[in-house]
Short mmCIF file of C-alpha atoms and ligand atoms in Angstrom, two decimals:
data_model
loop_
_atom_site.label_atom_id
_atom_site.label_comp_id
_atom_site.label_asym_id
_atom_site.label_seq_id
_atom_site.Cartn_x
_atom_site.Cartn_y
_atom_site.Cartn_z
CA UNK A 11 -5.90 -99.71 -9.78
CA UNK A 12 -7.49 -96.78 -8.01
CA UNK A 13 -11.42 -97.49 -7.50
CA UNK A 14 -11.52 -97.93 -3.31
CA UNK A 15 -14.88 -99.86 -2.68
CA UNK A 16 -16.16 -101.49 -5.90
CA UNK A 17 -15.10 -105.13 -5.08
CA UNK A 18 -17.53 -106.22 -2.35
CA UNK A 19 -19.47 -107.23 -5.28
CA UNK A 20 -17.30 -108.95 -7.21
CA UNK A 21 -18.93 -112.38 -6.98
CA UNK A 22 -22.65 -110.77 -7.04
CA UNK A 23 -22.01 -110.83 -11.24
CA UNK A 24 -24.48 -113.41 -12.53
CA UNK A 25 -24.02 -115.52 -16.32
CA UNK A 26 -27.12 -113.73 -17.86
CA UNK A 27 -29.81 -112.57 -17.36
CA UNK A 28 -33.50 -113.95 -17.46
CA UNK A 29 -36.65 -111.30 -19.33
CA UNK A 30 -36.25 -111.92 -22.99
CA UNK A 31 -34.67 -107.46 -23.63
CA UNK A 32 -35.18 -107.98 -26.89
CA UNK A 33 -32.31 -107.94 -28.22
CA UNK A 34 -30.60 -110.24 -31.73
CA UNK A 35 -27.15 -110.01 -31.02
CA UNK A 36 -25.25 -111.40 -34.52
CA UNK A 37 -21.13 -109.29 -33.74
CA UNK A 38 -19.27 -109.65 -35.89
CA UNK A 39 -16.25 -107.55 -34.68
CA UNK A 40 -16.13 -110.64 -32.03
CA UNK A 41 -15.44 -112.01 -34.89
CA UNK A 42 -11.66 -110.49 -36.30
CA UNK A 43 -9.98 -112.99 -34.26
CA UNK A 44 -7.83 -112.51 -31.53
CA UNK A 45 -5.13 -109.94 -31.91
CA UNK A 46 -7.73 -107.90 -31.79
CA UNK A 47 -9.66 -107.67 -28.83
CA UNK A 48 -9.63 -109.49 -25.38
CA UNK A 49 -13.26 -111.74 -24.43
CA UNK A 50 -13.29 -110.09 -20.86
CA UNK A 51 -16.18 -109.85 -18.22
CA UNK A 52 -16.71 -106.06 -16.42
CA UNK A 53 -15.99 -104.91 -13.34
CA UNK A 54 -19.39 -105.02 -11.61
CA UNK A 55 -20.25 -102.09 -8.96
CA UNK A 56 -22.90 -101.76 -6.39
CA UNK A 57 -26.41 -100.36 -5.69
CA UNK A 58 -26.32 -99.20 -9.47
CA UNK A 59 -29.79 -96.44 -9.77
CA UNK A 60 -30.62 -95.26 -13.21
CA UNK A 61 -28.88 -91.59 -13.55
CA UNK A 62 -30.61 -90.85 -17.99
CA UNK A 63 -32.10 -92.94 -20.27
CA UNK A 64 -33.01 -92.27 -23.38
CA UNK A 65 -35.96 -94.20 -24.43
CA UNK A 66 -35.35 -92.58 -27.56
CA UNK A 67 -32.11 -95.09 -28.67
CA UNK A 68 -34.28 -97.45 -26.67
CA UNK A 69 -36.57 -97.70 -29.57
CA UNK A 70 -33.31 -97.82 -32.78
CA UNK A 71 -32.38 -100.32 -31.09
CA UNK A 72 -35.77 -102.17 -30.94
CA UNK A 73 -34.75 -102.48 -26.90
CA UNK A 74 -38.50 -103.47 -25.06
CA UNK A 75 -39.62 -101.33 -23.46
CA UNK A 76 -40.74 -102.87 -20.27
CA UNK A 77 -37.83 -104.53 -19.99
CA UNK A 78 -35.24 -101.55 -20.18
CA UNK A 79 -37.23 -100.21 -16.96
CA UNK A 80 -36.72 -103.22 -15.50
CA UNK A 81 -33.45 -103.92 -12.36
CA UNK A 82 -32.21 -106.09 -14.80
CA UNK A 83 -31.79 -104.03 -17.27
CA UNK A 84 -30.44 -101.65 -14.58
CA UNK A 85 -27.93 -104.53 -14.33
CA UNK A 86 -26.57 -105.07 -17.31
CA UNK A 87 -26.16 -101.54 -18.28
CA UNK A 88 -23.86 -101.48 -15.68
CA UNK A 89 -22.20 -104.42 -16.57
CA UNK A 90 -23.03 -106.06 -13.50
CA UNK A 91 -24.88 -108.49 -15.77
CA UNK A 92 -24.02 -110.30 -18.52
CA UNK A 93 -27.07 -110.23 -21.16
CA UNK A 94 -27.30 -113.37 -22.99
CA UNK A 95 -26.62 -113.03 -26.66
CA UNK A 96 -23.58 -110.82 -25.75
CA UNK A 97 -19.40 -111.63 -26.25
CA UNK A 98 -17.40 -108.88 -24.44
CA UNK A 99 -14.72 -108.13 -25.38
CA UNK A 100 -12.01 -104.88 -24.98
CA UNK A 101 -10.30 -103.52 -28.40
CA UNK A 102 -7.12 -102.75 -29.40
CA UNK A 103 -6.02 -99.34 -31.03
CA UNK A 104 -2.53 -97.18 -30.51
CA UNK A 105 -3.33 -93.12 -31.30
CA UNK A 106 -1.28 -90.73 -31.73
CA UNK A 107 -2.40 -88.26 -29.02
CA UNK A 108 -1.42 -84.36 -29.16
CA UNK A 109 0.82 -84.96 -32.15
CA UNK A 110 2.93 -87.30 -31.30
CA UNK A 111 2.82 -91.11 -31.42
CA UNK A 112 1.60 -92.44 -28.49
CA UNK A 113 1.85 -96.50 -29.31
CA UNK A 114 -0.65 -98.99 -27.48
CA UNK A 115 -3.76 -97.67 -25.83
CA UNK A 116 -7.03 -99.64 -27.07
CA UNK A 117 -10.53 -99.32 -25.43
CA UNK A 118 -8.74 -98.87 -21.42
CA UNK A 119 -12.70 -98.49 -19.78
CA UNK A 120 -14.94 -99.28 -22.54
CA UNK A 121 -16.34 -102.55 -22.15
CA UNK A 122 -17.94 -104.27 -26.01
CA UNK A 123 -20.97 -105.97 -25.39
CA UNK A 124 -21.72 -107.63 -29.00
CA UNK A 125 -23.99 -106.02 -32.37
CA UNK A 126 -27.37 -105.94 -32.24
CA UNK A 127 -30.52 -105.72 -34.01
CA UNK A 128 -34.27 -105.82 -32.98
CA UNK A 129 -34.86 -107.18 -35.87
CA UNK A 130 -34.12 -108.50 -39.15
CA UNK A 131 -34.92 -105.11 -41.00
CA UNK A 132 -33.80 -102.73 -38.97
CA UNK A 133 -29.49 -101.32 -38.75
CA UNK A 134 -27.53 -103.56 -36.57
CA UNK A 135 -25.89 -101.62 -34.25
CA UNK A 136 -22.53 -102.43 -31.24
CA UNK A 137 -23.44 -101.60 -28.10
CA UNK A 138 -20.43 -100.08 -25.72
CA UNK A 139 -20.62 -99.60 -21.67
CA UNK A 140 -18.09 -97.09 -21.61
CA UNK A 141 -16.57 -97.37 -17.62
CA UNK A 142 -17.68 -101.06 -16.62
CA UNK A 143 -14.43 -102.08 -15.47
CA UNK A 144 -10.83 -102.63 -16.57
CA UNK A 145 -9.54 -104.08 -19.29
CA UNK A 146 -6.19 -105.39 -20.69
CA UNK A 147 -5.75 -102.12 -22.17
CA UNK A 148 -6.19 -99.96 -18.81
CA UNK A 149 -2.48 -98.99 -18.50
CA UNK A 150 -2.40 -96.54 -15.06
CA UNK A 151 -5.52 -95.82 -15.35
CA UNK A 152 -8.91 -97.74 -13.35
CA UNK A 153 -11.07 -98.66 -15.37
CA UNK A 154 -13.67 -96.61 -14.61
CA UNK A 155 -15.29 -93.35 -15.92
CA UNK A 156 -16.60 -89.97 -13.00
CA UNK A 157 -21.32 -89.72 -13.08
CA UNK A 158 -20.55 -85.44 -14.00
CA UNK A 159 -18.50 -86.17 -17.59
CA UNK A 160 -20.84 -90.10 -17.85
CA UNK A 161 -23.56 -87.85 -17.34
CA UNK A 162 -21.59 -85.13 -20.06
CA UNK A 163 -21.96 -88.06 -22.94
CA UNK A 164 -24.96 -88.62 -22.44
CA UNK A 165 -26.78 -85.71 -23.12
CA UNK A 166 -24.34 -84.72 -25.61
CA UNK A 167 -24.30 -87.61 -27.58
CA UNK A 168 -28.43 -87.17 -28.31
CA UNK A 169 -27.73 -83.67 -28.34
CA UNK A 170 -26.06 -83.82 -31.60
CA UNK A 171 -28.09 -86.78 -33.03
CA UNK A 172 -30.80 -83.68 -32.29
CA UNK A 173 -29.39 -81.03 -34.34
CA UNK A 174 -28.58 -83.93 -36.84
CA UNK A 175 -24.46 -84.30 -36.08
CA UNK A 176 -23.56 -88.13 -36.63
CA UNK A 177 -22.60 -89.49 -34.15
CA UNK A 178 -21.98 -92.38 -31.32
CA UNK A 179 -25.65 -92.48 -29.36
CA UNK A 180 -26.35 -93.16 -25.88
CA UNK A 181 -29.34 -94.98 -24.62
CA UNK A 182 -28.59 -94.73 -20.92
CA UNK A 183 -26.58 -93.62 -18.05
CA UNK A 184 -26.34 -95.56 -14.76
CA UNK A 185 -24.64 -94.11 -11.19
CA UNK A 186 -23.12 -95.87 -8.38
CA UNK A 187 -22.30 -94.36 -4.69
CA UNK A 188 -18.78 -96.94 -5.34
CA UNK A 189 -15.82 -93.96 -5.04
CA UNK A 190 -12.86 -93.38 -7.85
CA UNK A 191 -10.22 -90.52 -7.43
CA UNK A 192 -9.65 -87.61 -10.32
CA UNK A 193 -8.87 -84.79 -8.86
CA UNK A 194 -11.11 -85.24 -5.67
CA UNK A 195 -12.89 -88.72 -5.00
CA UNK A 196 -15.99 -88.54 -7.13
CA UNK A 197 -18.42 -91.04 -8.14
CA UNK A 198 -18.72 -94.47 -10.53
CA UNK A 199 -20.91 -94.22 -13.57
CA UNK A 200 -21.54 -96.17 -16.51
CA UNK A 201 -22.74 -94.93 -19.79
CA UNK A 202 -24.30 -97.97 -22.23
CA UNK A 203 -23.60 -96.45 -25.90
CA UNK A 204 -24.63 -97.16 -29.95
CA UNK A 205 -22.85 -97.22 -32.31
CA UNK A 206 -23.08 -99.21 -35.96
CA UNK A 207 -19.08 -99.13 -35.14
CA UNK A 208 -16.48 -98.44 -32.64
CA UNK A 209 -13.84 -98.78 -35.48
CA UNK A 210 -11.03 -95.84 -34.97
CA UNK A 211 -8.40 -94.75 -36.94
CA UNK A 212 -6.46 -95.81 -34.63
CA UNK A 213 -6.57 -99.09 -34.86
CA UNK A 214 -5.81 -99.25 -38.58
CA UNK A 215 -2.33 -97.35 -36.80
CA UNK A 216 -2.00 -99.76 -34.12
CA UNK A 217 -1.39 -102.57 -37.38
CA UNK A 218 0.08 -100.07 -39.46
CA UNK A 219 2.71 -99.94 -36.79
CA UNK A 220 3.66 -102.94 -34.95
CA UNK A 221 3.73 -105.04 -38.97
CA UNK A 222 1.00 -106.44 -38.53
CA UNK A 223 0.27 -106.46 -43.31
CA UNK A 224 -2.21 -109.81 -42.68
CA UNK A 225 -4.79 -107.84 -39.00
CA UNK A 226 -4.56 -104.81 -41.44
CA UNK A 227 -5.72 -106.23 -44.29
CA UNK A 228 -8.75 -107.83 -42.58
CA UNK A 229 -9.53 -104.87 -39.93
CA UNK A 230 -9.92 -103.38 -43.67
CA UNK A 231 -11.58 -105.50 -44.77
CA UNK A 232 -14.42 -105.76 -42.34
CA UNK A 233 -15.25 -102.04 -42.25
CA UNK A 234 -15.24 -102.28 -46.16
CA UNK A 235 -17.80 -104.57 -47.07
CA UNK A 236 -19.79 -103.29 -43.05
CA UNK A 237 -20.31 -99.90 -43.78
CA UNK A 238 -17.84 -99.22 -47.24
CA UNK A 239 -19.50 -101.66 -49.85
CA UNK A 240 -19.69 -98.81 -52.77
CA UNK A 241 -15.56 -98.97 -52.61
CA UNK A 242 -15.39 -102.59 -53.86
CA UNK A 243 -16.91 -101.78 -57.27
CA UNK A 244 -15.84 -98.60 -57.52
CA UNK A 245 -14.35 -96.39 -60.94
CA UNK A 246 -11.87 -94.01 -59.38
CA UNK A 247 -8.08 -94.78 -58.35
CA UNK A 248 -7.60 -97.48 -61.03
CA UNK A 249 -10.37 -99.64 -58.98
CA UNK A 250 -8.71 -99.92 -55.51
CA UNK A 251 -11.03 -100.55 -52.83
CA UNK A 252 -8.16 -98.99 -50.12
CA UNK A 253 -8.06 -95.39 -52.10
CA UNK A 254 -11.52 -94.67 -52.46
CA UNK A 255 -11.59 -96.44 -48.83
CA UNK A 256 -9.72 -93.36 -47.47
CA UNK A 257 -11.06 -91.02 -49.67
CA UNK A 258 -15.35 -91.87 -48.66
CA UNK A 259 -13.43 -91.49 -45.02
CA UNK A 260 -12.25 -88.32 -45.53
CA UNK A 261 -15.11 -87.18 -47.43
CA UNK A 262 -17.38 -87.98 -44.20
CA UNK A 263 -14.78 -87.17 -42.04
CA UNK A 264 -14.78 -83.84 -43.93
CA UNK A 265 -18.69 -82.93 -43.73
CA UNK A 266 -18.63 -83.76 -39.87
CA UNK A 267 -16.02 -81.07 -39.59
CA UNK A 268 -18.27 -78.54 -41.96
CA UNK A 269 -20.88 -79.32 -38.69
CA UNK A 270 -18.90 -79.22 -35.59
CA UNK A 271 -17.91 -75.25 -37.77
CA UNK A 272 -21.21 -74.72 -38.07
CA UNK A 273 -22.87 -75.24 -35.09
CA UNK A 274 -19.74 -73.61 -33.15
CA UNK A 275 -19.01 -77.13 -31.89
CA UNK A 276 -15.60 -77.68 -29.82
CA UNK A 277 -14.42 -81.16 -29.69
CA UNK A 278 -11.78 -80.87 -27.44
CA UNK A 279 -9.26 -84.39 -27.74
CA UNK A 280 -8.84 -84.39 -31.14
CA UNK A 281 -6.97 -87.58 -31.08
CA UNK A 282 -6.91 -90.49 -33.90
CA UNK A 283 -7.73 -92.99 -31.53
CA UNK A 284 -10.75 -90.63 -30.92
CA UNK A 285 -11.35 -90.68 -34.24
CA UNK A 286 -14.53 -92.42 -36.13
CA UNK A 287 -13.39 -94.64 -39.35
CA UNK A 288 -17.61 -93.63 -39.93
CA UNK A 289 -17.01 -89.66 -39.08
CA UNK A 290 -19.29 -89.61 -36.13
CA UNK A 291 -18.50 -87.51 -33.41
CA UNK A 292 -17.16 -89.74 -30.31
CA UNK A 293 -15.17 -89.67 -26.89
CA UNK A 294 -17.10 -86.80 -26.13
CA UNK A 295 -14.33 -85.13 -23.05
CA UNK A 296 -13.62 -81.43 -22.66
CA UNK A 297 -15.65 -80.79 -25.81
CA UNK A 298 -18.10 -77.44 -25.29
CA UNK A 299 -20.60 -75.71 -27.19
CA UNK A 300 -19.22 -71.80 -27.96
CA UNK A 301 -20.49 -69.49 -26.22
CA UNK A 302 -19.13 -66.41 -27.40
CA UNK A 303 -17.92 -66.67 -31.04
CA UNK A 304 -14.16 -66.97 -30.39
CA UNK A 305 -12.59 -68.46 -33.23
CA UNK A 306 -8.91 -69.19 -31.58
CA UNK A 307 -11.19 -70.26 -28.07
CA UNK A 308 -9.72 -73.99 -25.80
CA UNK A 309 -12.14 -76.40 -24.53
CA UNK A 310 -10.59 -77.72 -23.17
CA UNK A 311 -7.52 -77.30 -20.60
CA UNK A 312 -4.92 -79.58 -20.16
CA UNK A 313 -4.35 -78.84 -23.83
CA UNK A 314 -2.65 -75.78 -23.25
CA UNK A 315 -1.18 -74.89 -26.89
CA UNK A 316 -4.34 -75.05 -28.60
CA UNK A 317 -3.04 -77.92 -30.58
CA UNK A 318 -7.38 -78.54 -30.37
CA UNK A 319 -8.54 -74.59 -30.36
CA UNK A 320 -11.85 -73.95 -32.17
CA UNK A 321 -10.47 -73.09 -35.87
CA UNK A 322 -7.92 -75.50 -35.76
CA UNK A 323 -10.58 -78.28 -35.62
CA UNK A 324 -10.55 -78.75 -39.63
CA UNK A 325 -6.75 -78.51 -40.72
CA UNK A 326 -6.54 -81.19 -37.29
CA UNK A 327 -9.28 -83.49 -39.00
CA UNK A 328 -6.59 -83.45 -42.01
CA UNK A 329 -3.86 -84.13 -40.20
CA UNK A 330 -5.28 -87.47 -39.28
CA UNK A 331 -6.13 -88.05 -41.93
CA UNK A 332 -2.76 -87.65 -43.27
CA UNK A 333 -1.84 -91.22 -40.29
CA UNK A 334 -5.01 -93.30 -41.36
CA UNK A 335 -3.81 -93.01 -44.99
CA UNK A 336 -0.09 -93.91 -44.16
CA UNK A 337 -1.69 -96.38 -41.35
CA UNK A 338 -3.54 -98.17 -45.47
CA UNK A 339 0.20 -97.42 -47.25
CA UNK A 340 0.51 -101.29 -47.02
CA UNK A 341 -3.18 -101.32 -48.16
CA UNK A 342 -3.47 -99.42 -50.81
CA UNK A 343 0.46 -100.16 -52.23
CA UNK A 344 1.49 -96.85 -54.22
CA UNK A 345 2.34 -93.44 -51.86
CA UNK A 346 0.76 -91.06 -54.50
CA UNK A 347 -2.93 -92.94 -54.83
CA UNK A 348 -2.70 -92.20 -51.40
CA UNK A 349 -2.46 -88.24 -51.49
CA UNK A 350 -4.55 -88.31 -53.92
CA UNK A 351 -7.39 -89.66 -51.86
CA UNK A 352 -6.92 -86.94 -48.94
CA UNK A 353 -7.39 -84.72 -51.42
CA UNK A 354 -10.76 -84.96 -51.95
CA UNK A 355 -10.77 -83.46 -48.17
CA UNK A 356 -9.78 -80.05 -49.21
CA UNK A 357 -13.18 -80.08 -51.49
CA UNK A 358 -15.84 -81.19 -49.50
CA UNK A 359 -15.29 -79.89 -46.29
CA UNK A 360 -15.45 -75.85 -47.80
CA UNK A 361 -17.56 -76.93 -49.91
CA UNK A 362 -19.82 -78.47 -46.76
CA UNK A 363 -18.95 -74.91 -44.61
CA UNK A 364 -19.98 -73.06 -47.12
CA UNK A 365 -23.72 -74.90 -47.96
CA UNK A 366 -24.00 -75.05 -44.06
CA UNK A 367 -23.32 -71.57 -43.21
CA UNK A 368 -26.03 -70.32 -46.70
CA UNK A 369 -28.12 -72.83 -44.44
CA UNK A 370 -27.86 -70.64 -41.42
CA UNK A 371 -27.95 -67.58 -43.04
CA UNK A 372 -31.65 -69.15 -45.16
CA UNK A 373 -30.32 -69.75 -48.11
CA UNK A 374 -28.60 -73.24 -49.56
CA UNK A 375 -31.94 -74.28 -52.16
CA UNK A 376 -33.84 -71.03 -52.04
CA UNK A 377 -30.97 -69.74 -54.01
CA UNK A 378 -28.43 -69.98 -56.30
CA UNK A 379 -24.87 -70.19 -54.40
CA UNK A 380 -23.87 -66.12 -55.61
CA UNK A 381 -20.61 -64.93 -55.99
CA UNK A 382 -21.22 -62.32 -52.75
CA UNK A 383 -21.65 -65.59 -50.02
CA UNK A 384 -18.43 -65.80 -48.85
CA UNK A 385 -17.84 -62.11 -48.69
CA UNK A 386 -20.85 -62.74 -46.34
CA UNK A 387 -20.08 -65.26 -43.90
CA UNK A 388 -16.46 -63.97 -43.85
CA UNK A 389 -17.69 -60.17 -43.46
CA UNK A 390 -21.03 -61.76 -40.02
CA UNK A 391 -18.50 -64.31 -38.88
CA UNK A 392 -15.19 -61.22 -38.56
CA UNK A 393 -18.44 -58.84 -37.16
CA UNK A 394 -19.23 -61.42 -34.61
CA UNK A 395 -15.25 -62.72 -33.51
CA UNK A 396 -14.54 -59.49 -33.16
CA UNK A 397 -16.91 -58.93 -30.08
CA UNK A 398 -17.02 -62.43 -29.19
CA UNK A 399 -21.16 -62.06 -30.33
CA UNK A 400 -22.73 -65.38 -28.83
CA UNK A 401 -23.27 -67.85 -30.97
CA UNK A 402 -26.37 -69.25 -31.35
CA UNK A 403 -27.77 -66.53 -29.25
CA UNK A 404 -27.52 -64.41 -32.58
CA UNK A 405 -28.37 -67.28 -34.94
CA UNK A 406 -31.92 -67.56 -33.30
CA UNK A 407 -32.39 -63.74 -33.03
CA UNK A 408 -30.87 -63.52 -37.03
CA UNK A 409 -34.05 -66.31 -37.62
CA UNK A 410 -36.43 -64.21 -35.69
CA UNK A 411 -35.51 -61.53 -37.98
CA UNK A 412 -36.31 -63.34 -41.17
CA UNK A 413 -39.19 -64.47 -39.96
CA UNK A 414 -40.57 -60.49 -39.27
CA UNK A 415 -39.69 -58.95 -41.97
CA UNK A 416 -38.34 -55.27 -42.93
CA UNK A 417 -41.45 -54.90 -43.65
CA UNK A 418 -42.44 -53.54 -39.97
CA UNK A 419 -39.02 -50.51 -40.28
CA UNK A 420 -36.04 -50.69 -38.86
CA UNK A 421 -37.44 -52.41 -35.68
CA UNK A 422 -37.59 -55.58 -35.97
CA UNK A 423 -33.87 -55.94 -35.63
CA UNK A 424 -32.85 -55.14 -33.00
CA UNK A 425 -32.82 -58.18 -31.41
CA UNK A 426 -29.54 -58.69 -33.40
CA UNK A 427 -28.27 -55.26 -33.48
CA UNK A 428 -28.19 -55.64 -29.54
CA UNK A 429 -25.63 -57.46 -29.69
CA UNK A 430 -23.47 -55.09 -31.78
CA UNK A 431 -21.29 -52.48 -29.65
CA UNK A 432 -19.80 -51.65 -33.72
CA UNK A 433 -23.84 -50.78 -34.84
CA UNK A 434 -22.55 -49.23 -38.34
CA UNK A 435 -20.06 -52.43 -38.78
CA UNK A 436 -23.90 -55.00 -38.33
CA UNK A 437 -26.15 -52.89 -39.80
CA UNK A 438 -23.77 -52.64 -43.11
CA UNK A 439 -23.54 -56.18 -42.64
CA UNK A 440 -27.46 -56.45 -41.88
CA UNK A 441 -27.64 -53.81 -45.15
CA UNK A 442 -26.17 -57.00 -47.20
CA UNK A 443 -27.95 -60.12 -46.40
CA UNK A 444 -31.00 -58.28 -46.78
CA UNK A 445 -30.56 -57.04 -50.30
CA UNK A 446 -28.77 -60.78 -50.84
CA UNK A 447 -32.85 -62.02 -49.52
CA UNK A 448 -34.44 -59.65 -52.30
CA UNK A 449 -36.04 -62.61 -54.05
CA UNK A 450 -35.93 -65.47 -51.95
CA UNK A 451 -38.76 -66.51 -49.94
CA UNK A 452 -39.33 -65.55 -46.36
CA UNK A 453 -41.43 -68.23 -45.67
CA UNK A 454 -39.20 -70.80 -47.19
CA UNK A 455 -35.85 -69.07 -45.01
CA UNK A 456 -37.47 -68.73 -42.31
CA UNK A 457 -38.06 -72.05 -42.10
CA UNK A 458 -34.66 -73.02 -43.38
CA UNK A 459 -32.89 -70.42 -40.74
CA UNK A 460 -35.36 -72.27 -37.91
CA UNK A 461 -34.38 -75.76 -38.38
CA UNK A 462 -30.81 -75.30 -38.63
CA UNK A 463 -29.59 -72.53 -36.10
CA UNK A 464 -31.45 -74.47 -32.14
CA UNK A 465 -32.23 -72.71 -29.89
CA UNK A 466 -31.14 -75.15 -27.57
CA UNK A 467 -27.43 -77.34 -27.30
CA UNK A 468 -25.50 -78.45 -24.87
CA UNK A 469 -23.55 -75.56 -22.83
CA UNK A 470 -21.17 -75.87 -20.03
CA UNK A 471 -23.41 -73.94 -17.38
CA UNK A 472 -26.28 -76.56 -18.52
CA UNK A 473 -24.05 -79.07 -18.36
CA UNK A 474 -23.00 -77.72 -14.92
CA UNK A 475 -26.03 -77.80 -13.07
CA UNK A 476 -27.94 -81.13 -13.52
CA UNK A 477 -24.41 -82.45 -12.94
CA UNK A 478 -24.03 -80.81 -10.17
CA UNK A 479 -28.78 -82.27 -9.25
CA UNK A 480 -27.49 -85.18 -9.58
CA UNK A 481 -24.60 -85.67 -7.49
CA UNK A 482 -26.28 -84.11 -4.65
CA UNK A 483 -24.34 -80.34 -4.01
CA UNK A 484 -24.72 -80.45 -0.76
CA UNK A 485 -23.09 -82.59 1.93
CA UNK A 486 -26.86 -84.47 2.60
CA UNK A 487 -28.74 -82.86 -0.45
CA UNK A 488 -30.72 -86.29 -2.03
CA UNK A 489 -29.15 -86.68 -5.43
CA UNK A 490 -31.92 -85.11 -7.88
CA UNK A 491 -31.71 -86.67 -12.33
CA UNK A 492 -34.45 -84.77 -12.56
CA UNK A 493 -32.64 -81.87 -14.14
CA UNK A 494 -30.59 -84.77 -16.64
CA UNK A 495 -33.81 -86.00 -17.49
CA UNK A 496 -35.41 -82.16 -18.91
CA UNK A 497 -31.96 -81.58 -20.75
CA UNK A 498 -32.61 -84.53 -22.93
CA UNK A 499 -35.89 -83.56 -23.38
CA UNK A 500 -34.56 -80.65 -25.14
CA UNK A 501 -31.81 -81.50 -26.65
CA UNK A 502 -34.07 -83.93 -28.64
CA UNK A 503 -35.38 -81.69 -30.99
CA UNK A 504 -33.22 -78.46 -30.28
CA UNK A 505 -34.91 -76.67 -33.00
CA UNK A 506 -38.50 -76.73 -31.32
CA UNK A 507 -39.67 -73.18 -28.89
CA UNK A 508 -40.04 -75.33 -26.14
CA UNK A 509 -42.06 -73.04 -24.73
CA UNK A 510 -41.52 -71.94 -20.86
CA UNK A 511 -38.13 -73.24 -20.99
CA UNK A 512 -36.34 -69.87 -22.49
CA UNK A 513 -33.90 -69.69 -19.27
CA UNK A 514 -32.35 -73.16 -21.27
CA UNK A 515 -31.97 -70.89 -24.00
CA UNK A 516 -30.61 -67.52 -22.83
CA UNK A 517 -26.81 -66.40 -22.07
CA UNK A 518 -23.84 -68.46 -20.38
CA UNK A 519 -23.83 -66.85 -16.80
CA UNK A 520 -20.57 -65.38 -15.24
CA UNK A 521 -19.41 -67.76 -13.56
CA UNK A 522 -19.64 -69.83 -17.31
CA UNK A 523 -16.61 -68.64 -18.22
CA UNK A 524 -15.17 -70.01 -14.95
CA UNK A 525 -15.91 -74.15 -15.54
CA UNK A 526 -12.13 -75.77 -16.34
CA UNK A 527 -13.01 -79.22 -18.03
CA UNK A 528 -10.01 -80.66 -18.26
CA UNK A 529 -8.84 -84.72 -19.99
CA UNK A 530 -10.40 -85.89 -16.28
CA UNK A 531 -12.73 -88.06 -16.67
P1 AMP B 23 -9.47 -90.89 -24.27
O1 AMP B 23 -8.36 -89.22 -23.99
O2 AMP B 23 -10.37 -90.14 -23.05
O3 AMP B 23 -10.08 -90.50 -25.36
O4 AMP B 23 -8.55 -92.31 -23.09
C1 AMP B 23 -7.04 -92.52 -24.27
C2 AMP B 23 -7.50 -92.92 -23.70
O5 AMP B 23 -6.75 -94.01 -22.31
C3 AMP B 23 -8.30 -94.84 -24.42
O6 AMP B 23 -7.31 -95.65 -24.74
C4 AMP B 23 -8.55 -94.98 -23.20
O7 AMP B 23 -9.32 -96.04 -22.81
C5 AMP B 23 -7.39 -95.09 -21.33
N1 AMP B 23 -8.46 -94.86 -21.05
C6 AMP B 23 -8.96 -93.60 -20.22
N2 AMP B 23 -9.53 -93.37 -19.10
C7 AMP B 23 -9.50 -94.64 -18.64
C8 AMP B 23 -10.02 -94.91 -17.46
N3 AMP B 23 -10.41 -94.15 -15.81
N4 AMP B 23 -9.58 -96.49 -17.44
C9 AMP B 23 -7.80 -96.92 -18.17
N5 AMP B 23 -7.98 -96.10 -19.25
C10 AMP B 23 -8.37 -95.15 -19.02
MG1 MG B 24 -11.19 -91.69 -26.49
#
């Protein structure tokens, strides 16, 4: 354990808070039994402060708004007090890391508070504190998370949701001046994150690898009954619910990969323990939204071989699903059936990816898929890759071009055209694009494109600027969390124009390419 200044407050943990948070606890995961987790308390941090709060997530949880602004909430979401009705625990899982079996891992620094719903009609959500202290699964780690990576996870969770991409959510990030040792000394932070379930592929791999078939079945039954109930009445695979489950997870994962590829999101650490069984984006570490379109881009400085390069993600997801299939094999009972259940990935990913790209092009839902659509998509990807054209700016400018229409003469394509050195290549593509749009209502196409091609994404340099403000850049500078809040507001509605904030939608500065993000967090 290498945190240095948290011991002094260890005695200060009180058993409960007094005011009503508005949360109603249920905690179904905790009923699975001791093979799945260890009950424990978080380790408090001294003098916590708010770094960021998501009112939107708070509303979805049904949190009382006044209580969420209180010191009691600050203490609770830092892990310094226990919320009445919660049942804190750390779960055990295993996994493949960088293609190699890593054995037992588990929640080494995340503590599940439990499951809560504000009202009977609101969906139940789990609340987890990441960075809240050591657990039996911490191995050599200190159980902590540093401020910079916590701000990135907080903002990106809400940014992905704003983009309409399935993700774990973030309620808050709180900080403390407690020191945490990484490459250098940093300070601690805790992200309160929210999801219907934090179960990963690695949870299943854990029980399969340890030949614990009863527990494997208990877990699968829990996840199926809670989140995939249609598998119980499937007529596929001779009514095999576990095969139907694998197929459903494959389909959700395929749809997620299509969304990542279309928005230009690189996850960076697609280990099987970072794969959500619900097809959510989970565990934001060295992720990156592409600046220039480079299909081979590696966003994780620790990934020297490029296993998780941007264009590898769809294949890696399939590889990870194969690991899940192997883990579920004792339940499915027939290898051929398990392999058949994975097949859907190969159908759903290309179908979904094409649909996403057709939406970016202003066609999906407005014009029947046509023979030449694939060539149109491949053509633009090739052009963009050849010159590493800025992914987000290209699509947003193309959206403006479609809204303005061609009737103003050639000039109106200029902002898009300016992005290319190979003008002839771009003009040829634009001509086929314009021809393809013949008969497609322009207003509807523009609306679709502006709702599909975001103006704001969490580029590395934007996160970095907010982080440096929050850290207090010079030794005497006060910590300033306004940058986190400003980004949160923009990223919550990334398709809107937000007049006055164009500097957040521009090209990255030169120094952005030198930002190195590794697994260290
Ligand atoms: P990650 O690469 O962040 O997905 O983490 C992989 C594993 O290492 C998980 O079991 C984490 O809980 C654990 N881990 C990562 N960082 C820490 C830390 N600082 N303290 C304890 N466990 C950690
Ligand atoms: Mg992880």
